[in-house]
Coordinates of C-alpha atoms in Angstrom, one line a residue:
M1 CA 0.0 0.0 0.0
N2 CA 2.8 2.3 1.0
F3 CA 4.6 1.6 -2.3
H4 CA 1.6 2.4 -4.4
L5 CA 1.1 5.7 -2.5
I6 CA 4.7 6.6 -3.2
Q7 CA 4.4 5.8 -6.9
E8 CA 1.2 7.9 -7.1
A9 CA 3.0 10.8 -5.4
M10 CA 5.9 10.5 -7.8
M11 CA 3.6 10.6 -10.8
R12 CA 1.9 13.7 -9.5
I13 CA 5.3 15.3 -9.1
V14 CA 6.1 14.5 -12.7
T15 CA 2.8 16.0 -13.8
I16 CA 3.3 19.2 -11.8
L17 CA 6.8 19.6 -13.3
N18 CA 5.6 19.1 -16.8
R19 CA 2.9 21.7 -16.4
S20 CA 5.0 24.3 -14.6
T21 CA 8.4 24.2 -16.4
K22 CA 7.5 23.5 -20.1
F23 CA 11.0 22.8 -21.4
K24 CA 11.2 22.7 -25.1
R25 CA 12.3 19.4 -26.7
F26 CA 12.3 17.7 -23.3
V27 CA 9.7 15.9 -21.1
F28 CA 9.8 14.7 -17.5
D29 CA 9.5 10.9 -17.7
S30 CA 9.5 9.4 -14.2
A31 CA 10.5 10.1 -10.6
R32 CA 11.9 7.9 -7.8
F33 CA 13.6 8.0 -4.4
D34 CA 17.2 7.0 -4.2
D35 CA 18.9 5.3 -1.2
K36 CA 19.7 8.7 0.4
G37 CA 16.2 9.9 0.4
R38 CA 16.6 12.2 -2.7
I39 CA 14.0 12.5 -5.4
L40 CA 15.4 11.8 -8.8
V41 CA 13.3 13.0 -11.8
S42 CA 14.2 11.5 -15.1
V43 CA 14.3 14.0 -18.1
K44 CA 14.2 12.6 -21.6
P45 CA 14.2 14.3 -25.0
R46 CA 11.0 14.3 -27.0
K47 CA 10.7 11.8 -29.8
N48 CA 12.5 13.0 -33.0
S49 CA 13.8 16.1 -31.4
K50 CA 17.4 17.2 -32.3
P51 CA 19.9 18.3 -29.7
Q52 CA 21.2 21.9 -29.8
C53 CA 24.8 22.9 -29.8
S54 CA 25.8 24.6 -26.5
R55 CA 28.3 26.8 -28.3
C56 CA 26.3 28.3 -31.2
G57 CA 22.7 27.1 -30.4
S58 CA 22.1 25.5 -33.8
S59 CA 20.5 22.0 -34.0
G60 CA 22.4 19.0 -35.2
S61 CA 22.4 15.2 -35.3
T62 CA 23.2 13.2 -32.2
Y63 CA 26.8 12.0 -32.2
D64 CA 26.5 9.8 -29.0
T65 CA 24.9 9.7 -25.6
A66 CA 26.6 9.7 -22.2
R67 CA 26.7 6.4 -20.4
K68 CA 26.1 8.0 -17.0
P69 CA 23.4 10.6 -16.2
R70 CA 24.2 14.1 -15.1
W71 CA 22.3 15.5 -12.2
F72 CA 21.0 19.0 -11.9
E73 CA 19.7 20.2 -8.5
F74 CA 16.1 21.5 -8.6
I75 CA 13.9 23.3 -6.0
P76 CA 13.4 21.0 -3.0
I77 CA 9.9 19.6 -2.3
W78 CA 8.7 19.2 1.3
G79 CA 12.2 19.2 2.5
Y80 CA 13.4 16.5 0.0
A81 CA 16.3 17.3 -2.3
V82 CA 15.2 17.1 -6.0
F83 CA 17.6 16.4 -8.9
L84 CA 16.9 16.3 -12.6
E85 CA 18.6 13.3 -14.2
H86 CA 19.5 13.4 -17.8
Y87 CA 21.8 11.5 -20.1
M88 CA 23.7 14.2 -22.0
R89 CA 24.0 13.9 -25.7
R90 CA 26.8 15.2 -27.9
V91 CA 26.0 17.1 -31.1
S92 CA 27.7 16.9 -34.4
C93 CA 27.6 20.6 -35.1
Q94 CA 28.0 21.6 -38.8
R95 CA 28.4 25.3 -38.0
C96 CA 31.2 24.8 -35.3
G97 CA 32.7 21.9 -37.2
A98 CA 33.1 20.0 -33.9
V99 CA 31.4 17.6 -31.6
I100 CA 29.9 19.6 -28.7
V101 CA 27.8 18.7 -25.7
E102 CA 24.2 19.6 -26.1
K103 CA 22.5 22.7 -24.6
V104 CA 19.8 22.0 -22.0
P105 CA 17.1 24.6 -21.3
W106 CA 17.1 24.1 -17.5
S107 CA 20.7 25.0 -16.8
T108 CA 23.1 27.6 -18.2
G109 CA 26.7 26.5 -18.9
K110 CA 28.2 23.7 -16.9
H111 CA 26.5 24.6 -13.7
H112 CA 24.9 21.8 -11.7
L113 CA 22.1 24.0 -10.3
T114 CA 19.1 24.5 -12.5
D115 CA 18.4 28.1 -13.4
I116 CA 15.0 28.0 -11.7
Y117 CA 16.6 26.9 -8.5
R118 CA 19.2 29.6 -8.7
C119 CA 16.5 32.2 -9.1
F120 CA 14.6 30.6 -6.2
L121 CA 17.6 30.9 -3.9
A122 CA 18.4 34.4 -5.1
H123 CA 14.8 35.5 -4.3
W124 CA 15.0 34.4 -0.7
A125 CA 18.5 35.8 -0.4
K126 CA 16.9 39.3 -0.8
K127 CA 14.8 38.6 2.3
L128 CA 17.1 36.6 4.5
P129 CA 20.8 36.4 5.3
W130 CA 22.6 34.1 2.8
K131 CA 23.6 31.7 5.6
E132 CA 19.9 31.5 6.7
V133 CA 18.8 30.7 3.2
A134 CA 21.4 27.9 2.9
N135 CA 20.2 26.4 6.2
S136 CA 16.5 26.7 5.3
F137 CA 16.9 24.9 2.0
H138 CA 19.6 22.4 3.0
T139 CA 22.2 23.8 0.7
S140 CA 25.6 25.6 1.1
W141 CA 26.5 29.3 1.4
D142 CA 28.6 28.9 -1.8
K143 CA 25.6 27.8 -3.8
V144 CA 23.5 30.7 -2.5
Y145 CA 26.3 33.1 -3.5
A146 CA 26.6 31.5 -6.9
S147 CA 22.9 31.8 -7.4
V148 CA 22.8 35.5 -6.5
K149 CA 25.8 36.1 -8.7
Y150 CA 24.0 34.4 -11.7
V151 CA 20.9 36.6 -11.2
V152 CA 23.0 39.8 -10.9
E153 CA 25.1 39.0 -14.0
Y154 CA 21.9 38.3 -15.9
G155 CA 20.4 41.6 -14.6
L156 CA 23.4 43.7 -15.5
E157 CA 23.5 42.3 -19.0
H158 CA 19.8 42.9 -19.6
R159 CA 19.1 46.1 -17.6
R160 CA 18.1 49.3 -19.5
L161 CA 20.2 52.4 -19.1
D162 CA 18.1 54.8 -21.2
G163 CA 15.9 57.5 -19.6
I164 CA 18.5 58.4 -16.8
T165 CA 18.2 62.1 -16.1
A166 CA 19.2 62.4 -12.5
I167 CA 22.0 60.6 -10.6
G168 CA 23.3 60.8 -7.0
V169 CA 27.0 60.2 -6.1
D170 CA 28.1 59.4 -2.5
E171 CA 30.7 57.5 -0.6
I172 CA 30.1 54.9 2.1
Q173 CA 32.4 53.3 4.6
Y174 CA 32.3 49.5 4.4
R175 CA 35.2 48.6 6.6
S176 CA 37.2 50.2 9.4
G177 CA 40.4 51.9 8.5
H178 CA 39.0 54.4 6.0
K179 CA 37.9 51.8 3.5
Y180 CA 35.3 53.5 1.3
L181 CA 33.1 52.7 -1.7
T182 CA 31.8 55.1 -4.3
L183 CA 28.2 54.5 -5.2
V184 CA 26.4 56.0 -8.2
Y185 CA 22.6 55.9 -8.0
Q186 CA 19.8 56.8 -10.4
I187 CA 17.4 59.1 -8.4
D188 CA 14.8 59.9 -11.0
T189 CA 11.2 59.9 -9.6
H190 CA 10.2 56.9 -11.8
C191 CA 13.3 54.8 -10.9
R192 CA 15.7 54.8 -8.0
R193 CA 18.4 52.2 -8.1
L194 CA 22.1 51.5 -7.8
L195 CA 23.9 52.0 -11.2
W196 CA 27.6 51.4 -10.3
L197 CA 29.8 50.6 -7.3
G198 CA 33.6 50.9 -7.0
K199 CA 36.4 50.8 -4.5
E200 CA 37.8 54.0 -2.8
R201 CA 36.5 57.6 -3.2
T202 CA 39.1 59.1 -5.5
R203 CA 38.8 61.0 -8.8
K204 CA 39.9 57.9 -10.7
T205 CA 37.2 55.7 -9.1
L206 CA 34.3 58.0 -10.1
N207 CA 35.8 58.7 -13.5
D208 CA 36.1 55.0 -14.2
G209 CA 32.6 54.4 -13.1
L210 CA 31.1 57.1 -15.4
T211 CA 33.3 55.7 -18.3
E212 CA 32.0 52.1 -17.6
L213 CA 28.4 53.2 -17.6
E214 CA 28.9 55.2 -20.8
D215 CA 30.6 52.3 -22.6
K216 CA 27.8 49.8 -21.6
Y217 CA 25.1 52.3 -22.7
R218 CA 26.8 52.7 -26.1
Q219 CA 27.2 48.9 -26.5
K220 CA 23.5 48.4 -25.8
R221 CA 22.4 51.1 -28.2
I222 CA 24.6 49.6 -31.0
V223 CA 23.2 46.2 -30.4
A224 CA 19.7 47.8 -30.6
G225 CA 20.6 49.0 -34.1
E226 CA 21.9 52.6 -33.6
E227 CA 25.0 53.4 -35.6
T228 CA 25.9 56.5 -33.7
P229 CA 24.3 56.3 -30.2
A230 CA 23.8 59.4 -28.1
S231 CA 25.9 59.8 -24.9
L232 CA 24.5 58.6 -21.6
L233 CA 26.3 61.4 -19.7
H234 CA 24.9 64.1 -22.0
G235 CA 21.3 63.0 -21.1
I236 CA 21.9 63.5 -17.4
K237 CA 20.3 66.8 -16.3
F238 CA 20.8 66.7 -12.5
V239 CA 23.6 65.4 -10.3
C240 CA 23.4 65.3 -6.5
S241 CA 26.5 64.9 -4.3
D242 CA 28.3 66.0 -1.2
M243 CA 31.2 68.4 -1.0
W244 CA 34.0 65.8 -1.4
K245 CA 36.6 67.5 -3.7
A246 CA 37.3 64.5 -5.8
Y247 CA 33.6 64.2 -6.7
L248 CA 33.2 67.9 -7.4
H249 CA 36.2 67.8 -9.8
V250 CA 35.0 64.8 -11.8
I251 CA 31.4 66.0 -12.0
G252 CA 32.5 69.5 -13.1
K253 CA 34.6 67.9 -15.8
R254 CA 32.4 65.0 -17.1
L255 CA 28.9 66.3 -16.3
N256 CA 29.4 70.0 -16.9
S257 CA 26.0 70.4 -18.7
A258 CA 24.1 69.0 -15.7
V259 CA 22.7 71.0 -12.8
H260 CA 25.0 70.0 -9.9
I261 CA 23.2 70.0 -6.5
L262 CA 25.0 69.9 -3.2
D263 CA 22.6 68.0 -0.9
R264 CA 20.9 69.6 2.0
F265 CA 21.7 66.7 4.4
H266 CA 25.5 67.1 4.3
I267 CA 25.3 70.9 4.6
M268 CA 23.3 70.7 7.8
Q269 CA 25.7 67.9 8.9
H270 CA 28.4 70.5 8.9
F271 CA 26.3 72.8 11.1
G272 CA 25.9 70.0 13.6
K273 CA 29.7 69.4 13.7
A274 CA 30.3 73.2 14.2
M275 CA 27.8 73.3 17.1
D276 CA 29.6 70.4 18.8
K277 CA 32.9 72.3 18.5
V278 CA 31.5 75.5 19.9
R279 CA 29.6 73.8 22.8
A280 CA 32.6 71.6 23.8
A281 CA 35.0 74.6 23.8
E282 CA 32.7 76.8 25.8
A283 CA 31.9 74.0 28.3
K284 CA 35.7 73.5 28.8
R285 CA 36.2 77.3 29.3
L286 CA 33.3 77.5 31.9
K287 CA 34.8 74.6 33.8
Q288 CA 38.3 76.2 33.9
E289 CA 36.8 79.5 35.1
G290 CA 34.9 77.7 37.9
Q291 CA 31.5 78.7 36.7
D292 CA 28.3 76.5 36.8
P293 CA 28.3 73.7 34.1
V294 CA 25.2 75.0 32.4
L295 CA 26.1 73.3 29.1
G296 CA 26.4 69.8 30.6
K297 CA 24.2 67.2 28.9
T298 CA 22.9 69.7 26.4
R299 CA 24.4 68.4 23.2
F300 CA 21.1 67.1 21.6
C301 CA 19.3 70.2 22.8
F302 CA 21.4 72.3 20.4
L303 CA 21.5 69.7 17.6
K304 CA 17.8 69.1 17.3
R305 CA 15.3 71.3 15.5
K306 CA 13.1 73.4 17.8
Q307 CA 9.9 71.4 16.9
N308 CA 11.7 68.1 17.7
L309 CA 12.7 68.9 21.3
T310 CA 11.1 67.0 24.1
T311 CA 9.3 68.8 26.9
K312 CA 12.3 68.6 29.2
Q313 CA 14.6 69.8 26.5
R314 CA 12.4 72.8 25.7
G315 CA 12.5 73.8 29.4
R316 CA 16.2 73.6 29.4
M317 CA 16.6 75.6 26.2
S318 CA 14.2 78.3 27.4
E319 CA 16.7 78.9 30.3
L320 CA 19.8 78.7 28.1
V321 CA 18.7 81.2 25.5
K322 CA 18.5 83.9 28.1
M323 CA 22.3 83.5 28.8
N324 CA 24.9 85.4 26.8
L325 CA 26.8 82.3 25.6
R326 CA 28.7 81.7 22.4
T327 CA 26.9 78.4 22.0
V328 CA 23.5 80.1 22.2
R329 CA 24.6 82.6 19.5
A330 CA 25.8 79.8 17.3
Y331 CA 22.5 77.9 17.9
L332 CA 20.5 81.0 16.9
L333 CA 22.5 81.3 13.7
K334 CA 22.0 77.6 12.9
E335 CA 18.2 77.9 13.4
D336 CA 18.0 81.1 11.4
F337 CA 19.7 79.4 8.5
Q338 CA 16.8 76.9 8.3
R339 CA 14.8 79.7 6.7
F340 CA 17.1 79.4 3.7
W341 CA 15.4 76.1 2.6
E342 CA 11.9 77.7 2.7
Y343 CA 12.6 80.0 -0.3
T344 CA 11.3 79.1 -3.7
Y345 CA 13.5 81.0 -6.1
A346 CA 17.3 80.9 -6.3
T347 CA 17.6 84.7 -6.5
W348 CA 15.9 85.4 -3.2
A349 CA 17.6 82.4 -1.5
G350 CA 21.0 83.8 -2.7
R351 CA 20.3 87.1 -1.1
F352 CA 19.4 85.5 2.2
L353 CA 22.5 83.3 2.0
D354 CA 24.7 86.4 1.5
R355 CA 23.2 88.2 4.4
W356 CA 23.5 85.2 6.7
C357 CA 27.2 84.7 5.8
E358 CA 27.9 88.4 6.6
R359 CA 26.3 87.9 10.1
A360 CA 28.3 84.7 10.6
M361 CA 31.6 86.3 9.7
R362 CA 30.9 89.1 12.3
S363 CA 29.9 86.6 15.0
R364 CA 33.5 86.0 16.1
I365 CA 32.6 82.3 16.4
D366 CA 35.3 80.5 14.4
P367 CA 33.4 77.3 13.5
M368 CA 30.4 79.3 12.2
K369 CA 32.8 81.5 10.2
D370 CA 34.2 78.3 8.7
I371 CA 30.6 77.4 7.7
A372 CA 30.1 80.8 6.1
R373 CA 33.4 80.4 4.1
M374 CA 32.3 77.0 2.9
L375 CA 28.8 78.2 1.9
R376 CA 30.4 81.1 -0.1
S377 CA 32.8 78.8 -1.9
H378 CA 30.0 76.5 -3.0
R379 CA 27.3 79.2 -3.4
E380 CA 26.1 78.4 -6.9
L381 CA 26.1 74.6 -6.3
I382 CA 23.9 75.1 -3.2
L383 CA 21.5 77.4 -5.1
N384 CA 21.1 74.7 -7.8
W385 CA 18.7 73.0 -5.3
F386 CA 16.2 75.8 -6.0
R387 CA 16.9 75.8 -9.7
A388 CA 16.0 72.0 -9.7
K389 CA 12.7 72.9 -8.1
K390 CA 13.7 71.1 -4.9
R391 CA 13.0 67.7 -6.7
F392 CA 16.3 66.1 -5.8
N393 CA 18.3 66.1 -2.6
G394 CA 20.6 64.1 -0.5
G395 CA 17.8 62.5 1.4
I396 CA 17.1 60.2 -1.6
V397 CA 20.8 59.1 -1.7
E398 CA 20.9 58.7 2.1
G399 CA 17.8 56.5 2.0
L400 CA 19.5 54.2 -0.5
N401 CA 22.6 54.2 1.6
L402 CA 20.5 53.0 4.6
K403 CA 19.2 50.1 2.5
W404 CA 22.8 49.3 1.7
N405 CA 23.8 49.3 5.3
L406 CA 20.9 47.0 6.2
T407 CA 22.1 44.6 3.5
V408 CA 25.5 44.4 5.0
R409 CA 24.3 44.2 8.6
K410 CA 21.8 41.5 7.7
S411 CA 24.6 39.3 6.5
F412 CA 27.1 40.4 9.2
G413 CA 29.4 41.7 6.5
F414 CA 31.1 40.1 3.5
R415 CA 34.7 38.8 3.4
T416 CA 35.4 39.8 -0.2
H417 CA 34.7 42.9 -2.2
E418 CA 33.2 40.8 -5.0
A419 CA 30.6 39.3 -2.7
L420 CA 29.8 42.8 -1.3
K421 CA 29.4 44.2 -4.8
T422 CA 27.1 41.3 -5.9
A423 CA 24.9 41.7 -2.8
S424 CA 24.7 45.5 -3.4
Y425 CA 23.5 45.1 -7.0
H426 CA 21.1 42.4 -5.9
Q427 CA 19.4 44.5 -3.3
L428 CA 19.6 48.0 -4.8
G429 CA 20.0 47.5 -8.5
E430 CA 16.3 46.8 -9.4
L431 CA 17.7 44.3 -12.0
P432 CA 15.5 42.3 -14.4
E433 CA 15.4 38.6 -13.7
P434 CA 15.1 35.5 -16.0
I435 CA 11.5 34.7 -17.0
F436 CA 10.1 31.2 -16.5
A437 CA 6.9 29.5 -17.3
H438 CA 6.0 29.4 -13.6
R439 CA 7.1 31.3 -10.5
F440 CA 8.0 29.0 -7.7
Y441 CA 8.3 31.8 -5.2

């Protein structure tokens, strides 16, 4: 009775696989358990079908058939490992003039994982750490990594690079010891994704990244039939970055026709650092003079916006603003600068910026004077935020950076740069995936 139930289950598995996969020129014939509890599904070529050359793809006559079957790992069923079993044929290919092993539709190249299984593992690797995916489906970390790499390589080969009008450039620290990555994002309203990633944050890194994107775009347009394809970089209208000199130099040289926007997030970050310097220096001075430590535990009172203060912090600030402290004067300058972002037109915003810088230079507070000099040196790039109608800012890039950080933290880091790069494209690249007759996930 038990034997008949197993046979019936095996037949149903074969029926399901025939309906869900639909491999051309092949059919699932039978299924069975082996002595290790694995399900082996026999795949046979359809009657009168000719094998295809794995090198050029043309059909040819069968030269011979392997004596031993080759196994290809498939998606597990109810915790049982599933393998497709097929006796590989060799093709007498007229076009190649050689005898070549046949091409099978369920696996690319010489890989022993089926393409469907690799996409299945890659799908779950987006949601879970790679080690957890390997444990859940009784496979190895290396197979999960190979699956993600297959999906990423396919996606990079088939992704579209047209329609990119706005990009964001930023660096991110991926390891201690000043180890940085340069990331280039597309930040258009209709599509936000990772376009390119490279080591270090130098001029050469960003320059190589833009060159690589340009070359890939031209190759895709030539394949599409254009003899003289337009430049990808010439189509970019807006660029958002921080004030890192290497990026400013390359963007000014390679993307000089685009509106270069210095993002609001990093500008206000400089204000926060200046406030910390002023508060720390004055707290030290008050302690040396033997005065009351009124600035103790007030760091976040001065860093937060007024509307974000807690009830206790508001009470503390109402007392501090009555005192003639350099920290208070710096805080009032910082809060007054917030009005700059409320302007609509670049002309009026520029006038406010000039007046604010004059006040900061007369404040006799060195960190605020440094901020004023920085704003003056990058005046036009800062005002470009208004010329871009406030559509693009660093918040978009920082949001994508947060997703990147979550990707790394979820997997507790990566040992190699190649694995880190693969995971980054997989999570943030919005890459197209292979299409199958049925989705198993």
